[in-house]
Coordinates of C-alpha atoms in Angstrom, one line a residue:
M1 CA 22.4 195.1 -192.0
P2 CA 25.8 196.2 -190.4
A3 CA 28.8 195.9 -192.7
M4 CA 31.2 193.0 -191.2
H5 CA 34.7 194.3 -190.8
A6 CA 36.3 191.9 -192.4
T7 CA 40.3 192.5 -192.1
T8 CA 40.8 192.7 -195.6
L9 CA 38.3 195.5 -196.2
P10 CA 39.7 197.9 -194.0
E11 CA 37.2 200.5 -194.4
G12 CA 34.6 198.6 -195.0
I13 CA 31.9 199.3 -197.9
A14 CA 30.0 202.5 -198.8
S15 CA 27.2 203.6 -201.6
G16 CA 27.5 206.7 -202.7
D17 CA 26.0 209.6 -205.9
V18 CA 22.5 207.1 -205.3
S19 CA 19.9 208.8 -207.7
S20 CA 16.5 207.2 -208.5
D21 CA 18.2 205.2 -210.9
R22 CA 21.8 204.8 -209.9
A23 CA 24.4 203.7 -207.5
T24 CA 27.9 203.6 -207.4
L25 CA 29.4 200.7 -205.1
W26 CA 32.8 201.1 -203.5
T27 CA 35.3 199.1 -201.4
R28 CA 39.4 198.9 -200.5
S29 CA 40.8 195.7 -200.5
L30 CA 43.9 194.5 -199.8
E31 CA 43.9 191.2 -201.4
L32 CA 44.8 191.6 -204.8
G33 CA 42.1 190.2 -207.6
D34 CA 38.6 190.8 -208.6
V35 CA 36.3 192.3 -205.8
T36 CA 32.5 191.3 -207.0
F37 CA 29.5 193.9 -206.2
R38 CA 26.4 192.2 -206.4
V39 CA 23.2 194.0 -205.6
Y40 CA 19.9 192.8 -204.6
I41 CA 16.2 193.1 -203.8
D42 CA 14.3 191.9 -201.0
T43 CA 11.1 189.6 -202.1
G44 CA 10.1 189.0 -198.8
D45 CA 10.7 185.4 -199.9
G46 CA 14.2 186.1 -200.1
L47 CA 17.3 188.0 -201.3
Q48 CA 16.9 188.0 -205.3
Q49 CA 20.1 189.1 -206.6
V50 CA 19.2 191.9 -210.1
A51 CA 22.6 193.1 -210.8
V52 CA 26.5 191.9 -210.4
A53 CA 29.6 193.5 -211.4
K54 CA 33.5 192.9 -210.8
A55 CA 36.3 195.2 -210.5
E56 CA 40.1 194.5 -209.9
V57 CA 42.5 195.3 -207.2
K58 CA 45.6 196.3 -209.0
N59 CA 46.9 198.1 -205.6
P60 CA 45.9 197.8 -202.4
N61 CA 45.8 201.0 -201.2
R62 CA 43.8 202.5 -204.1
P63 CA 40.4 201.5 -203.8
V64 CA 37.6 200.1 -206.5
K65 CA 34.2 200.9 -207.6
V66 CA 31.6 200.6 -210.1
T67 CA 28.4 201.7 -211.2
F68 CA 24.9 199.9 -211.6
D69 CA 22.3 202.0 -213.6
G70 CA 18.8 200.7 -214.6
L71 CA 17.5 200.4 -211.2
D72 CA 14.3 201.0 -210.1
P73 CA 12.8 204.0 -208.1
G74 CA 12.1 204.2 -204.3
T75 CA 13.6 200.7 -203.9
D76 CA 15.7 199.5 -201.0
Y77 CA 18.5 197.7 -202.2
V78 CA 21.1 195.0 -200.7
Y79 CA 24.5 194.7 -201.7
R80 CA 27.1 192.1 -201.2
V81 CA 30.5 193.1 -201.6
S82 CA 33.7 190.2 -201.8
D83 CA 37.1 190.4 -202.6
A84 CA 39.7 187.5 -203.5
A85 CA 40.8 186.8 -200.1
G86 CA 37.1 185.9 -199.2
S87 CA 36.2 189.0 -197.3
I88 CA 32.3 189.5 -197.2
A89 CA 30.6 192.8 -196.1
Y90 CA 26.5 194.1 -196.8
G91 CA 25.4 196.9 -197.1
S92 CA 21.7 199.2 -198.0
F93 CA 20.7 201.7 -200.2
S94 CA 17.5 203.0 -201.1
T95 CA 16.8 204.6 -204.5
A96 CA 14.7 208.1 -204.6
H97 CA 11.6 208.2 -205.4
D98 CA 10.7 210.1 -208.8
T99 CA 7.8 211.5 -208.1
G100 CA 5.1 212.3 -204.9
H101 CA 5.9 213.6 -200.6
N102 CA 6.9 209.9 -199.4
G103 CA 9.2 212.0 -196.5
L104 CA 12.8 211.9 -196.4
T105 CA 15.2 211.9 -193.6
F106 CA 19.0 212.7 -194.4
G107 CA 22.2 213.5 -192.4
V108 CA 25.5 216.5 -193.1
T109 CA 28.2 216.9 -191.7
G110 CA 32.1 217.9 -192.9
D111 CA 35.4 218.0 -191.2
W112 CA 37.0 215.5 -189.0
R113 CA 40.9 215.6 -188.7
G114 CA 42.6 212.4 -188.3
D115 CA 43.9 212.9 -184.9
A116 CA 40.7 213.2 -183.6
A117 CA 39.5 209.6 -184.3
P118 CA 37.9 207.9 -183.1
Y119 CA 34.5 209.8 -184.3
A120 CA 32.1 209.2 -181.4
A121 CA 29.9 212.0 -182.5
I122 CA 28.7 210.2 -185.7
S123 CA 28.1 207.0 -184.0
N124 CA 24.2 207.3 -183.9
M125 CA 23.9 208.0 -187.6
D126 CA 23.9 204.7 -188.6
E127 CA 20.6 204.0 -186.8
A128 CA 18.8 207.4 -187.7
G129 CA 17.1 205.4 -190.3
L130 CA 18.7 208.2 -193.3
E131 CA 18.1 207.7 -196.7
F132 CA 21.7 209.4 -197.5
M133 CA 23.9 212.1 -196.3
V134 CA 26.1 214.9 -197.6
F135 CA 29.7 215.4 -196.8
L136 CA 30.3 218.6 -196.7
G137 CA 34.2 219.0 -197.7
D138 CA 37.0 218.6 -195.2
T139 CA 37.1 214.9 -195.3
V140 CA 41.0 214.9 -194.7
Y141 CA 43.4 217.6 -193.6
A142 CA 46.1 216.5 -195.5
D143 CA 47.9 219.8 -194.9
V144 CA 48.5 219.5 -191.3
P145 CA 50.2 216.8 -189.3
S146 CA 48.3 213.4 -187.9
P147 CA 49.5 210.6 -186.7
A148 CA 49.4 208.9 -190.0
G149 CA 51.8 211.4 -191.2
P150 CA 53.5 214.8 -192.1
A151 CA 51.4 217.4 -194.5
T152 CA 51.6 215.7 -198.1
T153 CA 50.1 216.4 -201.1
D154 CA 51.1 213.6 -203.0
I155 CA 49.3 210.4 -203.6
P156 CA 50.9 207.8 -201.6
G157 CA 50.8 210.5 -198.7
L158 CA 46.9 211.3 -199.6
R159 CA 45.9 207.9 -199.5
G160 CA 47.2 207.7 -195.9
K161 CA 45.2 210.4 -194.4
Y162 CA 42.2 208.7 -195.5
Q163 CA 43.3 205.6 -194.9
E164 CA 43.0 207.0 -191.3
V165 CA 40.2 209.0 -191.4
Y166 CA 37.8 205.9 -192.3
G167 CA 39.7 203.1 -191.3
E168 CA 39.6 201.4 -187.5
R169 CA 41.0 203.2 -184.0
A170 CA 40.6 202.1 -180.5
G171 CA 38.6 198.6 -181.7
V172 CA 35.6 200.7 -183.9
N173 CA 35.1 202.6 -186.8
F174 CA 32.0 204.6 -187.1
W175 CA 32.9 205.7 -190.4
A176 CA 32.4 202.2 -191.8
D177 CA 29.2 201.6 -189.6
V178 CA 27.8 204.9 -191.0
K179 CA 28.6 204.4 -195.1
A180 CA 27.4 200.7 -195.3
E181 CA 24.1 202.0 -194.6
V182 CA 23.8 205.1 -195.3
P183 CA 24.5 206.8 -199.4
V184 CA 27.3 209.3 -199.3
F185 CA 27.0 212.5 -201.7
A186 CA 30.9 214.0 -201.0
M187 CA 31.9 216.9 -201.6
I188 CA 35.6 219.2 -201.0
D189 CA 36.4 221.9 -199.3
D190 CA 40.2 223.3 -198.8
H191 CA 42.0 220.8 -196.5
E192 CA 41.7 217.6 -199.4
V193 CA 44.2 220.2 -200.8
F194 CA 46.0 223.0 -199.0
D195 CA 44.0 225.9 -197.0
N196 CA 42.9 228.6 -198.3
F197 CA 43.3 227.3 -201.8
A198 CA 41.3 228.9 -204.9
G199 CA 41.2 226.3 -207.9
G200 CA 40.5 229.2 -210.3
A201 CA 44.0 231.4 -209.2
G202 CA 46.8 231.8 -211.9
A203 CA 49.3 229.3 -210.8
G204 CA 51.7 231.8 -210.5
T205 CA 49.9 233.7 -207.2
E206 CA 50.4 230.4 -205.3
D207 CA 53.4 229.9 -203.6
R208 CA 52.7 227.0 -202.0
T209 CA 53.3 225.3 -205.3
P210 CA 56.5 224.6 -208.3
E211 CA 54.2 225.8 -211.4
T212 CA 54.0 229.7 -212.9
S213 CA 51.8 228.8 -215.5
G214 CA 48.0 227.5 -216.0
F215 CA 45.4 227.5 -212.8
V216 CA 45.8 226.1 -209.0
N217 CA 43.3 223.6 -210.4
D218 CA 46.0 222.7 -212.8
T219 CA 49.0 222.3 -210.3
D220 CA 50.0 219.3 -208.8
A221 CA 48.8 219.6 -205.2
Y222 CA 45.5 220.0 -206.6
E223 CA 44.7 217.3 -209.1
N224 CA 46.7 214.6 -206.6
G225 CA 44.2 216.0 -204.0
L226 CA 41.5 215.5 -206.0
Q227 CA 42.7 212.6 -207.6
V228 CA 42.3 210.6 -204.0
F229 CA 39.0 212.4 -203.0
Q230 CA 37.7 210.5 -205.8
E231 CA 39.1 207.5 -205.1
Y232 CA 38.7 207.4 -201.5
H233 CA 34.4 208.3 -201.7
P234 CA 31.8 205.9 -203.8
I235 CA 31.2 208.9 -206.1
E236 CA 31.1 208.9 -210.0
D237 CA 34.0 210.1 -211.8
R238 CA 32.5 213.2 -214.3
F239 CA 34.4 215.5 -216.2
Y240 CA 33.4 219.2 -217.6
G241 CA 33.3 219.4 -221.8
E242 CA 34.3 222.7 -223.6
T243 CA 32.4 225.4 -221.2
G244 CA 34.2 228.2 -222.8
D245 CA 35.6 228.8 -219.6
P246 CA 39.7 228.2 -219.5
A247 CA 39.5 228.2 -215.4
T248 CA 36.2 225.0 -215.5
A249 CA 36.7 223.3 -219.1
G250 CA 37.8 219.9 -218.9
E251 CA 38.1 219.8 -215.2
R252 CA 36.9 217.3 -212.0
D253 CA 32.6 218.1 -211.9
L254 CA 31.7 217.7 -208.5
Y255 CA 28.9 219.3 -208.8
R256 CA 25.6 217.3 -207.6
S257 CA 21.8 218.2 -208.0
Q258 CA 19.2 215.8 -207.1
T259 CA 15.5 215.5 -206.1
Y260 CA 13.6 213.4 -203.7
G261 CA 10.0 213.2 -205.3
Q262 CA 8.2 216.7 -204.6
D263 CA 10.1 216.4 -200.9
A264 CA 13.4 218.2 -201.7
A265 CA 15.9 218.8 -204.5
I266 CA 19.9 218.9 -203.1
F267 CA 22.3 220.8 -204.7
V268 CA 25.6 220.0 -203.9
I269 CA 28.2 222.6 -204.8
D270 CA 32.2 223.2 -205.4
Q271 CA 33.6 226.6 -204.0
R272 CA 36.9 225.4 -204.4
S273 CA 37.7 224.8 -207.8
F274 CA 37.2 227.3 -209.8
R275 CA 37.1 230.5 -207.5
D276 CA 39.2 233.8 -208.3
A277 CA 42.2 234.4 -205.9
Q278 CA 40.7 235.8 -202.6
I279 CA 41.4 239.4 -201.8
D280 CA 42.9 240.4 -198.9
P281 CA 41.8 240.3 -195.1
V282 CA 41.0 242.8 -193.1
D283 CA 43.0 243.3 -189.7
L284 CA 40.8 244.0 -187.2
S285 CA 44.4 244.6 -184.6
G286 CA 45.1 248.4 -185.7
D287 CA 43.7 251.7 -184.1
A288 CA 39.8 252.4 -185.6
A289 CA 41.0 254.2 -189.0
Q290 CA 43.4 251.8 -190.0
D291 CA 40.0 249.1 -189.4
A292 CA 37.4 251.6 -191.3
A293 CA 39.8 251.5 -194.6
E294 CA 40.7 247.9 -194.3
I295 CA 37.2 247.5 -193.9
E296 CA 36.2 249.8 -196.9
A297 CA 38.6 248.1 -199.1
F298 CA 37.5 244.8 -198.5
L299 CA 34.5 245.4 -198.8
D300 CA 34.5 247.2 -202.8
A301 CA 36.8 244.2 -203.2
S302 CA 34.5 241.8 -202.5
F303 CA 31.7 243.4 -204.9
D304 CA 33.6 243.5 -207.5
P305 CA 31.3 241.3 -210.2
G306 CA 34.1 240.2 -212.1
R307 CA 35.1 238.1 -209.2
T308 CA 33.3 234.3 -208.9
L309 CA 33.3 231.4 -206.3
L310 CA 31.4 229.1 -208.0
G311 CA 32.7 230.1 -211.8
A312 CA 30.0 230.3 -214.7
A313 CA 29.6 226.7 -215.8
Q314 CA 28.6 225.6 -212.2
L315 CA 26.4 228.9 -210.9
D316 CA 24.3 228.3 -214.5
Q317 CA 24.1 225.2 -213.5
L318 CA 22.7 226.0 -210.5
K319 CA 20.4 228.7 -211.1
A320 CA 18.4 225.9 -214.0
D321 CA 18.5 223.4 -212.0
L322 CA 17.0 225.7 -208.9
V323 CA 13.8 226.3 -211.5
A324 CA 13.3 223.1 -212.6
A325 CA 12.6 222.6 -209.1
E326 CA 10.8 224.8 -208.2
D327 CA 8.5 224.2 -211.8
D328 CA 8.1 220.8 -210.6
G329 CA 7.0 221.6 -207.3
V330 CA 9.3 220.2 -205.3
T331 CA 8.9 222.0 -202.2
W332 CA 12.0 222.2 -200.2
K333 CA 15.3 223.4 -202.1
F334 CA 18.9 222.4 -200.2
I335 CA 22.2 224.0 -201.2
H336 CA 24.9 222.3 -199.8
T337 CA 27.3 225.0 -199.6
P338 CA 31.0 224.0 -198.0
E339 CA 31.4 227.6 -197.0
P340 CA 28.9 229.8 -195.2
I341 CA 26.6 232.0 -197.1
Q342 CA 25.2 233.6 -193.7
D343 CA 27.1 236.6 -193.6
L344 CA 28.7 236.8 -190.2
G345 CA 29.7 240.3 -190.2
D346 CA 33.6 239.4 -189.6
Y347 CA 34.8 240.3 -193.2
A348 CA 35.7 237.1 -193.5
N349 CA 37.4 236.4 -197.0
D350 CA 37.2 232.7 -197.7
P351 CA 32.9 231.9 -198.0
W352 CA 30.6 234.1 -199.8
S353 CA 31.1 237.4 -197.7
G354 CA 34.7 237.7 -199.7
Y355 CA 32.6 237.1 -203.2
Q356 CA 29.2 239.4 -202.7
A357 CA 28.9 239.9 -205.8
E358 CA 28.1 236.7 -206.8
R359 CA 26.6 236.2 -203.7
T360 CA 23.8 238.7 -204.6
E361 CA 23.7 237.5 -207.6
L362 CA 22.6 234.2 -206.9
L363 CA 20.4 235.7 -204.0
Q364 CA 18.6 238.3 -206.4
F365 CA 17.8 235.6 -209.3
I366 CA 16.6 233.0 -206.6
E367 CA 14.4 235.8 -204.9
D368 CA 13.2 237.3 -208.8
E369 CA 12.7 233.6 -209.8
D370 CA 10.3 233.2 -206.8
I371 CA 12.2 230.0 -206.0
S372 CA 10.6 229.0 -203.0
N373 CA 11.5 227.4 -199.7
V374 CA 15.2 227.4 -200.5
V375 CA 17.8 226.6 -197.3
F376 CA 21.4 227.0 -197.2
V377 CA 23.3 224.5 -195.4
A378 CA 27.1 224.9 -194.8
A379 CA 30.2 223.6 -192.4
D380 CA 33.7 224.9 -192.7
I381 CA 33.9 226.7 -189.2
H382 CA 33.0 224.3 -187.1
G383 CA 30.2 225.0 -185.1
T384 CA 26.4 225.2 -185.3
F385 CA 25.1 228.9 -186.5
V386 CA 21.4 229.3 -188.1
N387 CA 20.3 232.8 -189.9
N388 CA 18.0 234.0 -191.9
I389 CA 19.9 235.3 -195.4
T390 CA 19.8 239.2 -196.5
Y391 CA 21.6 240.8 -199.1
T392 CA 22.5 244.4 -200.6
T393 CA 23.5 245.2 -203.9
E394 CA 26.2 247.7 -203.0
P395 CA 28.6 247.9 -200.2
G396 CA 27.4 249.4 -197.1
G397 CA 24.6 249.7 -198.4
P398 CA 20.6 248.8 -196.1
Q399 CA 20.4 245.0 -196.5
I400 CA 17.4 243.4 -198.2
A401 CA 15.4 240.8 -196.2
T402 CA 14.1 237.0 -198.0
D403 CA 12.8 233.4 -196.8
M404 CA 16.4 232.0 -197.2
W405 CA 18.0 231.3 -194.3
E406 CA 20.9 228.8 -193.4
I407 CA 22.5 225.6 -191.1
T408 CA 25.8 225.1 -190.4
T409 CA 26.4 222.0 -189.4
G410 CA 29.5 221.4 -186.6
S411 CA 32.4 219.3 -187.5
V412 CA 32.8 215.0 -187.2
G413 CA 36.4 216.2 -185.3
F414 CA 38.2 219.5 -185.1
W415 CA 39.7 221.5 -182.6
P416 CA 39.2 224.3 -181.3
G417 CA 35.6 225.0 -181.9
A418 CA 33.7 227.6 -183.5
G419 CA 33.0 229.2 -180.1
L420 CA 37.1 228.7 -178.3
T421 CA 38.5 230.0 -182.2
A422 CA 36.1 233.5 -181.7
I423 CA 36.6 234.2 -178.5
G424 CA 40.4 233.9 -178.8
L425 CA 40.6 236.2 -182.0
G426 CA 38.3 238.6 -180.2
L427 CA 41.0 238.8 -177.6
F428 CA 43.9 239.3 -179.7
D429 CA 41.8 241.9 -181.8
G430 CA 40.9 243.9 -177.8
Q431 CA 36.8 243.4 -179.1
I432 CA 37.0 240.8 -175.5
S433 CA 38.4 241.9 -172.2
L434 CA 40.7 239.1 -170.5
R435 CA 38.0 240.0 -168.0
E436 CA 35.2 238.8 -170.4
T437 CA 37.3 236.1 -171.7
L438 CA 37.9 234.7 -167.9
Q439 CA 34.4 234.9 -167.8
Y440 CA 33.3 233.3 -170.6
L441 CA 36.1 229.7 -170.0
R442 CA 34.0 230.0 -166.5
L443 CA 30.8 229.2 -168.3
P444 CA 29.2 225.6 -168.9
V445 CA 29.1 224.0 -172.1
A446 CA 24.8 223.9 -171.9
P447 CA 22.7 225.5 -174.8
D448 CA 19.8 226.6 -174.0
P449 CA 16.8 228.9 -175.6
D450 CA 16.9 232.0 -172.9
D451 CA 19.0 234.8 -173.6
A452 CA 20.5 234.8 -170.4
I453 CA 24.6 234.5 -170.4
N454 CA 24.8 231.7 -168.6
D455 CA 26.3 229.6 -171.1
R456 CA 29.0 229.3 -173.7
D457 CA 26.8 229.1 -176.6
D458 CA 24.7 232.3 -174.9
F459 CA 28.4 234.4 -174.6
L460 CA 29.0 233.0 -178.0
T461 CA 26.1 234.8 -180.0
A462 CA 26.3 237.6 -177.6
F463 CA 29.7 238.3 -178.9
Y464 CA 29.0 238.2 -182.6
N465 CA 25.3 239.8 -182.2
D466 CA 27.1 242.8 -180.8
T467 CA 30.4 243.4 -182.6
F468 CA 29.5 242.4 -186.1
L469 CA 25.9 241.9 -186.9
I470 CA 23.4 244.5 -185.4
P471 CA 26.2 247.5 -185.9
Q472 CA 26.3 246.8 -189.4
G473 CA 22.8 246.3 -189.6
L474 CA 22.6 242.6 -190.0
D475 CA 20.2 240.7 -188.3
P476 CA 20.9 238.6 -184.7
L477 CA 22.0 234.9 -184.7
G478 CA 18.6 233.0 -185.0
L479 CA 15.2 232.9 -186.7
D480 CA 13.5 234.6 -184.2
D481 CA 13.9 238.0 -184.0
N482 CA 14.8 239.0 -187.4
L483 CA 13.8 241.3 -190.3
A484 CA 12.8 237.8 -191.9
A485 CA 10.5 237.1 -188.6
A486 CA 9.1 240.5 -188.5
D487 CA 7.9 240.6 -192.0
G488 CA 6.7 236.6 -192.1
L489 CA 9.2 235.5 -194.2
I490 CA 10.0 232.5 -191.7
D491 CA 7.8 230.2 -189.9
A492 CA 10.5 228.8 -187.5
T493 CA 9.9 227.4 -183.7
L494 CA 13.3 226.6 -181.7
L495 CA 12.1 223.3 -179.8
Q496 CA 15.6 222.2 -177.7
R497 CA 18.4 224.1 -176.9
D498 CA 19.7 227.2 -179.2
Y499 CA 20.4 228.1 -182.7
V500 CA 24.4 228.4 -181.6
S501 CA 25.9 225.3 -180.8
A502 CA 29.6 226.1 -181.0
H503 CA 31.3 224.1 -178.6
T504 CA 30.3 219.9 -179.4
V505 CA 31.4 218.1 -182.2
G506 CA 28.7 216.6 -184.6
W507 CA 26.2 216.4 -187.5
T508 CA 23.2 217.8 -188.4
E509 CA 20.0 215.6 -189.4
F510 CA 17.0 216.8 -191.8
D511 CA 13.6 215.5 -191.8
I512 CA 10.7 216.4 -194.0
D513 CA 7.1 215.4 -192.6
A514 CA 5.5 213.6 -195.8
Q515 CA 2.1 215.3 -194.7
T516 CA 2.7 218.7 -193.6
Q517 CA 6.1 219.0 -194.9
D518 CA 7.4 220.4 -192.4
L519 CA 10.8 220.6 -192.0
T520 CA 12.7 219.7 -188.5
L521 CA 16.4 220.3 -187.6
T522 CA 18.5 217.6 -185.1
T523 CA 21.8 218.4 -184.6
Y524 CA 23.6 216.3 -182.7
G525 CA 26.7 216.8 -180.8
I526 CA 29.4 215.7 -177.8
A527 CA 31.5 217.7 -176.2
E528 CA 34.7 219.0 -178.2
Y529 CA 37.8 217.4 -176.9
T530 CA 41.6 218.2 -178.1
P531 CA 44.2 215.8 -180.3
L532 CA 45.7 214.8 -176.6
A533 CA 42.4 212.6 -175.7
P534 CA 42.8 210.5 -178.6
L535 CA 46.4 209.6 -178.0
V536 CA 45.6 209.3 -174.3
A537 CA 42.3 207.7 -174.1
P538 CA 40.7 206.4 -177.2
R539 CA 38.6 204.1 -175.9
L540 CA 36.6 206.6 -173.4
V541 CA 36.5 208.8 -176.9
A542 CA 34.8 206.5 -178.8
R543 CA 32.2 206.1 -175.6
A544 CA 30.8 209.4 -175.7
E545 CA 27.6 209.4 -176.9
P546 CA 25.4 212.4 -178.7
E547 CA 22.8 214.4 -177.6
I548 CA 20.7 216.4 -178.9
V549 CA 22.4 220.4 -178.8
S550 CA 19.5 222.5 -181.1
Q551 CA 16.8 221.0 -182.8
F552 CA 13.7 223.7 -184.5
V553 CA 11.4 223.3 -187.0
V554 CA 10.2 225.6 -190.1
S555 CA 7.0 225.8 -191.5
P556 CA 7.2 225.9 -195.8
D557 CA 5.8 228.2 -197.8
L558 CA 3.5 225.8 -200.2
D559 CA 1.9 228.8 -201.6
F560 CA 4.1 227.6 -205.1
V561 CA 2.4 224.3 -205.2

């Protein structure tokens, strides 16, 4: 039942934080006065109202939302939203099953800039039968100019950025279509505030804010960014109590955990709000001796056990929830982490590779507690990379294989993507030649399952494997030729295209079979496009049709059941 794109409900309607008995409903109305939210079940003889609530619009630029509890598990609901102007829109959501293997289909994506709208990369998402979707950060790029306005950290400007990405363009609003039908779990990354911020760092270490005391997560830029992020997503506003840690106590609690019978548990983690300051990045453009010294310093700093990415309160909660899911016989455990945990070997200081001590602590905990079928799901790098997870306990130490693996999902709208960015940096750092770069640019965007370098993704995969991964003892990309496959730790089969797709924009579907518990992952994409394309031909951009760019299936370890 699609939403009616009423003129006074410009971003449509949405549901979110849906559990087995709760749901939050959301909209923004241009009309002052009450918005009425009604929830129904279909009795077979018609819709029967089960709950109603109102929220008052006092500012047409500030959305309203209500939370309903006391709902029934495993139940399909319809909801109706009406505002003071008489505009009406309908949506639907399903509550999570409490028990059993019922099958589960959900979606994940992240990263959409305002200048990339309309987002045809998600135009097939509303018809995919998803039970929910996860937004993995960078839901706006507040820190870059867009048609909505310049970079901003003030509340009016931030609201304008969200209205831009979730509003109509070229006569379509794909996000409104999706959100009316599919509940949302939403998480920040960095661009909701500004690039690569560290919320747990001292405010005095951040030159992009005027404050000099407290933490970055106490500054106006952070507070404004998080306030408007929560306003524009259908999520409950939760806060930590007294945690014993001044960086987290009383702060916003974005962490989410939800189980779906015995099929799956999801954990959506906040990697921004409480992290310590990032270590200095590695500059690989110097001579060999200089590069080696910088790498050694980077690795030593990344293994400092006193540094945190998640903050102790969140890390402890994640560990407890993982153990509970295993004890409850839940098959798949999905850790949704905005920044990748797979080590791409490129000494990036922003993702987990810049916080290796805590990375090893978490992975060792999962291994020591014998928690099975753990999948990490990430975004941020604007491309799909699939690889198994290994770790080491000391800088330069041997890699330890696990049965864990990760998929990163491509962006909804960002240019340049992972491929062009990586090859451009490789050319700048002298890792590939101009001739090789031109060879890459002449290749088509046509991911395929072979290793022959006959498309851009093959070229990119070979570049990462040969330049970063294999020389450091890390496994090559994919789930076939690695330590985990050799030890029989991961049972994966590539079905279509490839494990790498870094030249498209799109999203990833996760589907768990109720009987076999096999997990099929399908990534959809359209060709990436520059910000100029929506300016010159927005309707042409809107007509692009997503197609499968990667698909594989993984069978779970069911010995724990």
